[in-house]
Amino acid sequence: MSTQQTLPAFYQRPRPLAAERDGDLSLAPAAGYQFAAGSNSVPVIAAEFTLACKHYPILFLDGAPPQAVALLGMRNGENLFVGTDGAWEAGAYIPAYVRRYPFIFLENREKAEFTLCIDEAATSLSHGGPNKLFEGGQPTEVTRNALAFCSDYQGHYNATTEFVEALIKADLLVENRADVTLKDGQKLSLAGFKVIDESRFNQLPAEDFQRWRERGWLALAYAHFISVSNWAGLVDRTSQRPATN
C-alpha cells in the first residue's frame, strides 16, 4: 500500500473550474466507476466509518497528514468492488472520496483557501453535452452541488485527520500486515498499514476515555474494530478473481 502519491488517487490532471474556460463543459450523469478499478484503497472520513465498516477493513496509513482508508482489494492495483462494466458492486457502500470524482478541493496555501477543481482527464466530461457545469457564465446546479459536496467532505476530512492524529499521540496505532493463502495456494502479503491496538485502547485513562466519548472518537474506534471482520470476505473475493498480471 503506497502512501507516496504526487496527486490524489484517480486524479490525473486536476485544475480549477472557470466559467470563461468551461462554459460548454458537461458531466455525464451516470459514468460508472471504472476510474476507481485500479485503486485497492481509498480515504474514508469519520462520518462514514459506521457505513464503511460493514463492507471494508478500515486501516490507517502514515503520511502528511496520516489517513484512514478503506481497503478495497488485497492486490495492488485491484479494486474488488468494481466490475468489468465499471459498476460498483450492488449493495456495497461507495465511499464519499469515490462519489465526489471528478471534482476535488485543492488548497492554495498562499491564500489559505480551497478552490473547486475538476480532473480534466475524466472520461465523464464532454463538451456540448446537456448536463452543463455553467450556464450563462454562472454555475449550474451540477457545479453548485459539487461545491457543497466537496466543502462538506473537506470539513469531515479535517475532523478525521484530527482523530487519526489523536490515535498517534496516544500511541494506539501499531504496524500490521496481512499474509494470506488463497484457495489455489497462491500467497499474498499486504503491508504498510496500521491498526488500533485494542489492548492499548482499553487501557486509555478514564479522563481520556471521557474526552474521546465527547468528541465521538469512541464510535470511530469501535467501527474500526468491527471492520476487521471484513478481511475474510476480501480473501474470498480475491480467490474468486484471477490476478490480471
CSV table of C-alpha atoms in Angstrom, one decimal:
chain,number,residue,atom,x,y,z
A,1,MET,CA,0.0,0.0,0.0
A,2,SER,CA,1.8,3.1,-1.2
A,3,THR,CA,1.4,6.4,0.7
A,4,GLN,CA,3.6,8.4,-1.7
A,5,GLN,CA,1.4,10.0,-4.4
A,6,THR,CA,2.1,13.3,-6.1
A,7,LEU,CA,-1.6,13.5,-6.9
A,8,PRO,CA,-4.7,12.2,-5.1
A,9,ALA,CA,-5.8,8.7,-6.2
A,10,PHE,CA,-7.8,8.8,-9.5
A,11,TYR,CA,-6.8,12.4,-10.4
A,12,GLN,CA,-4.6,12.8,-13.4
A,13,ARG,CA,-4.9,16.5,-14.4
A,14,PRO,CA,-6.9,18.4,-11.8
A,15,ARG,CA,-7.3,22.1,-12.4
A,16,PRO,CA,-9.6,24.9,-11.2
A,17,LEU,CA,-13.0,25.3,-12.8
A,18,ALA,CA,-13.6,28.6,-14.6
A,19,ALA,CA,-16.8,29.8,-16.3
A,20,GLU,CA,-14.9,31.5,-19.1
A,21,ARG,CA,-13.0,28.4,-19.9
A,22,ASP,CA,-15.5,25.7,-19.1
A,23,GLY,CA,-18.7,27.3,-20.4
A,24,ASP,CA,-19.6,24.3,-22.6
A,25,LEU,CA,-18.2,21.6,-20.3
A,26,SER,CA,-20.7,18.9,-19.3
A,27,LEU,CA,-20.7,15.9,-17.0
A,28,ALA,CA,-22.2,12.5,-17.8
A,29,PRO,CA,-24.9,11.8,-15.2
A,30,ALA,CA,-24.0,8.1,-14.8
A,31,ALA,CA,-20.5,7.3,-16.0
A,32,GLY,CA,-19.7,4.4,-13.7
A,33,TYR,CA,-16.6,3.8,-11.5
A,34,GLN,CA,-14.0,2.4,-13.9
A,35,PHE,CA,-11.7,5.2,-12.8
A,36,ALA,CA,-11.5,3.5,-9.4
A,37,ALA,CA,-10.9,0.0,-10.7
A,38,GLY,CA,-7.1,0.3,-10.1
A,39,SER,CA,-7.1,1.5,-6.5
A,40,ASN,CA,-7.0,-1.1,-3.8
A,41,SER,CA,-7.7,1.6,-1.1
A,42,VAL,CA,-9.3,5.0,-0.8
A,43,PRO,CA,-9.5,7.5,2.0
A,44,VAL,CA,-12.6,7.4,4.3
A,45,ILE,CA,-13.9,10.2,6.5
A,46,ALA,CA,-15.1,9.8,10.1
A,47,ALA,CA,-18.7,10.5,9.1
A,48,GLU,CA,-18.8,7.3,7.0
A,49,PHE,CA,-17.0,4.9,9.3
A,50,THR,CA,-20.2,3.3,10.6
A,51,LEU,CA,-21.3,2.6,7.0
A,52,ALA,CA,-17.9,1.6,5.6
A,53,CYS,CA,-17.1,-0.8,8.4
A,54,LYS,CA,-19.9,-3.1,7.2
A,55,HIS,CA,-18.1,-3.7,3.9
A,56,TYR,CA,-14.4,-2.9,4.1
A,57,PRO,CA,-11.5,-3.1,6.6
A,58,ILE,CA,-10.7,0.4,7.8
A,59,LEU,CA,-6.9,0.9,8.1
A,60,PHE,CA,-4.5,3.7,8.8
A,61,LEU,CA,-1.6,4.9,6.7
A,62,ASP,CA,1.3,7.1,7.6
A,63,GLY,CA,1.5,10.4,5.7
A,64,ALA,CA,1.3,14.1,6.0
A,65,PRO,CA,-1.4,14.1,7.2
A,66,PRO,CA,-2.0,10.5,8.2
A,67,GLN,CA,-5.1,8.9,6.6
A,68,ALA,CA,-7.8,6.5,7.4
A,69,VAL,CA,-8.6,4.3,4.4
A,70,ALA,CA,-11.0,1.6,3.3
A,71,LEU,CA,-9.2,-1.4,1.8
A,72,LEU,CA,-10.9,-2.5,-1.4
A,73,GLY,CA,-8.5,-5.2,-2.6
A,74,MET,CA,-5.7,-7.5,-1.5
A,75,ARG,CA,-3.5,-6.9,-4.6
A,76,ASN,CA,-2.0,-3.6,-5.6
A,77,GLY,CA,-4.0,-2.0,-8.5
A,78,GLU,CA,-7.1,-4.1,-7.9
A,79,ASN,CA,-10.4,-2.9,-6.6
A,80,LEU,CA,-12.6,-6.0,-5.9
A,81,PHE,CA,-15.8,-3.9,-5.8
A,82,VAL,CA,-15.7,-2.6,-9.4
A,83,GLY,CA,-16.8,-4.9,-12.1
A,84,THR,CA,-15.6,-5.1,-15.7
A,85,ASP,CA,-18.6,-3.0,-16.7
A,86,GLY,CA,-17.5,-0.2,-14.3
A,87,ALA,CA,-20.3,-0.7,-11.9
A,88,TRP,CA,-19.7,-0.7,-8.1
A,89,GLU,CA,-20.9,-3.9,-6.5
A,90,ALA,CA,-24.6,-3.6,-5.7
A,91,GLY,CA,-25.3,-3.2,-2.0
A,92,ALA,CA,-21.7,-2.2,-1.1
A,93,TYR,CA,-21.2,1.2,0.3
A,94,ILE,CA,-19.4,3.6,-2.1
A,95,PRO,CA,-17.0,5.9,-0.2
A,96,ALA,CA,-17.5,9.7,-0.4
A,97,TYR,CA,-14.0,10.0,-1.9
A,98,VAL,CA,-15.1,8.0,-4.9
A,99,ARG,CA,-18.5,9.7,-5.2
A,100,ARG,CA,-17.0,13.2,-5.4
A,101,TYR,CA,-14.9,12.4,-8.5
A,102,PRO,CA,-14.1,14.1,-10.9
A,103,PHE,CA,-14.5,17.2,-8.6
A,104,ILE,CA,-12.0,18.0,-5.8
A,105,PHE,CA,-10.9,20.8,-3.5
A,106,LEU,CA,-7.3,21.8,-3.9
A,107,GLU,CA,-5.6,24.1,-1.4
A,108,ASN,CA,-3.9,27.4,-2.3
A,109,ARG,CA,-1.6,27.6,0.7
A,110,GLU,CA,-0.5,31.2,-0.2
A,111,LYS,CA,-4.1,32.4,0.0
A,112,ALA,CA,-5.1,29.9,2.7
A,113,GLU,CA,-8.2,28.9,0.7
A,114,PHE,CA,-9.6,25.9,-1.3
A,115,THR,CA,-10.6,26.0,-4.9
A,116,LEU,CA,-13.1,23.7,-6.6
A,117,CYS,CA,-11.2,21.8,-9.3
A,118,ILE,CA,-12.0,19.1,-11.8
A,119,ASP,CA,-10.0,16.4,-13.3
A,120,GLU,CA,-9.9,17.3,-17.0
A,121,ALA,CA,-8.8,13.7,-17.8
A,122,ALA,CA,-12.1,12.3,-16.5
A,123,THR,CA,-13.9,10.3,-19.2
A,124,SER,CA,-17.2,11.5,-17.8
A,125,LEU,CA,-16.5,15.0,-19.1
A,126,SER,CA,-17.5,16.2,-22.5
A,127,HIS,CA,-18.1,19.4,-24.4
A,128,GLY,CA,-21.5,20.5,-25.5
A,129,GLY,CA,-23.5,17.9,-23.6
A,130,PRO,CA,-26.8,18.6,-21.8
A,131,ASN,CA,-25.5,18.3,-18.2
A,132,LYS,CA,-23.6,21.6,-18.2
A,133,LEU,CA,-21.3,22.9,-15.4
A,134,PHE,CA,-22.0,26.5,-16.3
A,135,GLU,CA,-24.9,28.3,-17.9
A,136,GLY,CA,-24.7,32.0,-18.9
A,137,GLY,CA,-21.4,32.3,-17.1
A,138,GLN,CA,-22.9,31.1,-13.8
A,139,PRO,CA,-22.5,27.7,-12.1
A,140,THR,CA,-25.4,25.3,-12.7
A,141,GLU,CA,-26.9,23.1,-10.1
A,142,VAL,CA,-24.4,20.4,-11.0
A,143,THR,CA,-21.5,22.6,-10.1
A,144,ARG,CA,-23.2,24.1,-7.0
A,145,ASN,CA,-23.9,20.6,-5.7
A,146,ALA,CA,-20.3,19.6,-6.4
A,147,LEU,CA,-19.1,22.6,-4.4
A,148,ALA,CA,-21.3,21.8,-1.5
A,149,PHE,CA,-20.3,18.2,-1.5
A,150,CYS,CA,-16.5,19.0,-1.7
A,151,SER,CA,-16.9,21.6,1.0
A,152,ASP,CA,-18.7,19.2,3.3
A,153,TYR,CA,-16.1,16.5,2.5
A,154,GLN,CA,-13.2,18.8,3.3
A,155,GLY,CA,-14.6,19.6,6.8
A,156,HIS,CA,-15.1,15.9,7.6
A,157,TYR,CA,-11.6,15.1,6.2
A,158,ASN,CA,-10.1,17.6,8.6
A,159,ALA,CA,-12.0,16.2,11.5
A,160,THR,CA,-10.9,12.7,10.5
A,161,THR,CA,-7.3,13.8,10.4
A,162,GLU,CA,-7.7,15.2,13.9
A,163,PHE,CA,-8.9,11.7,15.1
A,164,VAL,CA,-6.0,9.9,13.5
A,165,GLU,CA,-3.5,12.3,15.0
A,166,ALA,CA,-5.1,11.6,18.4
A,167,LEU,CA,-4.6,7.9,17.8
A,168,ILE,CA,-0.9,8.6,17.1
A,169,LYS,CA,-0.5,10.9,20.1
A,170,ALA,CA,-2.0,8.2,22.4
A,171,ASP,CA,0.3,5.6,20.8
A,172,LEU,CA,-2.6,3.4,19.8
A,173,LEU,CA,-1.6,2.6,16.2
A,174,VAL,CA,0.6,-0.4,15.6
A,175,GLU,CA,2.2,-1.7,12.4
A,176,ASN,CA,0.4,-4.7,10.8
A,177,ARG,CA,0.5,-6.9,7.8
A,178,ALA,CA,-1.7,-9.5,6.2
A,179,ASP,CA,-0.3,-12.8,4.9
A,180,VAL,CA,-2.9,-15.0,3.3
A,181,THR,CA,-3.0,-18.1,1.2
A,182,LEU,CA,-5.7,-18.3,-1.4
A,183,LYS,CA,-7.7,-21.5,-2.2
A,184,ASP,CA,-5.4,-22.2,-5.2
A,185,GLY,CA,-2.3,-22.0,-3.0
A,186,GLN,CA,-1.2,-18.5,-4.1
A,187,LYS,CA,0.3,-16.5,-1.3
A,188,LEU,CA,-0.3,-12.8,-0.9
A,189,SER,CA,1.2,-10.3,1.6
A,190,LEU,CA,-0.1,-6.8,2.3
A,191,ALA,CA,1.9,-4.4,4.5
A,192,GLY,CA,2.4,-0.7,5.1
A,193,PHE,CA,-0.7,-0.1,7.2
A,194,LYS,CA,-1.5,0.3,10.9
A,195,VAL,CA,-4.4,-0.7,13.1
A,196,ILE,CA,-5.6,0.3,16.6
A,197,ASP,CA,-4.1,-1.9,19.3
A,198,GLU,CA,-7.2,-3.0,21.2
A,199,SER,CA,-5.5,-3.7,24.4
A,200,ARG,CA,-3.9,-0.3,24.5
A,201,PHE,CA,-7.2,1.3,23.6
A,202,ASN,CA,-8.9,-0.5,26.5
A,203,GLN,CA,-6.2,1.0,28.8
A,204,LEU,CA,-7.0,4.6,28.0
A,205,PRO,CA,-7.1,6.7,31.1
A,206,ALA,CA,-10.6,7.5,32.3
A,207,GLU,CA,-10.3,11.2,31.6
A,208,ASP,CA,-9.1,10.5,28.0
A,209,PHE,CA,-11.9,7.9,27.6
A,210,GLN,CA,-14.5,10.6,28.6
A,211,ARG,CA,-13.0,13.2,26.3
A,212,TRP,CA,-12.9,10.7,23.4
A,213,ARG,CA,-16.6,9.9,24.0
A,214,GLU,CA,-17.5,13.6,23.9
A,215,ARG,CA,-15.6,14.0,20.7
A,216,GLY,CA,-17.3,11.0,19.1
A,217,TRP,CA,-14.0,9.2,18.7
A,218,LEU,CA,-15.0,6.1,20.6
A,219,ALA,CA,-17.6,5.2,17.9
A,220,LEU,CA,-14.9,5.6,15.3
A,221,ALA,CA,-12.5,3.2,17.1
A,222,TYR,CA,-15.3,0.7,17.6
A,223,ALA,CA,-16.2,0.9,13.8
A,224,HIS,CA,-12.5,0.2,13.0
A,225,PHE,CA,-12.6,-2.9,15.3
A,226,ILE,CA,-15.9,-4.1,13.6
A,227,SER,CA,-14.4,-3.5,10.1
A,228,VAL,CA,-11.6,-6.1,10.8
A,229,SER,CA,-14.3,-8.8,10.2
A,230,ASN,CA,-14.2,-7.9,6.5
A,231,TRP,CA,-10.8,-9.4,6.0
A,232,ALA,CA,-12.2,-12.9,5.4
A,233,GLY,CA,-14.6,-11.5,2.7
A,234,LEU,CA,-11.7,-9.8,0.9
A,235,VAL,CA,-9.7,-13.0,0.8
A,236,ASP,CA,-12.7,-14.9,-0.6
A,237,ARG,CA,-13.2,-12.2,-3.3
A,238,THR,CA,-9.5,-12.3,-4.2
A,239,SER,CA,-9.7,-16.1,-4.6
A,240,GLN,CA,-12.6,-15.7,-7.0
A,241,ARG,CA,-10.9,-13.1,-9.2
A,242,PRO,CA,-7.8,-14.2,-11.0
A,243,ALA,CA,-4.8,-11.9,-11.0
A,244,THR,CA,-4.6,-9.7,-14.0
A,245,ASN,CA,-0.8,-9.9,-14.4
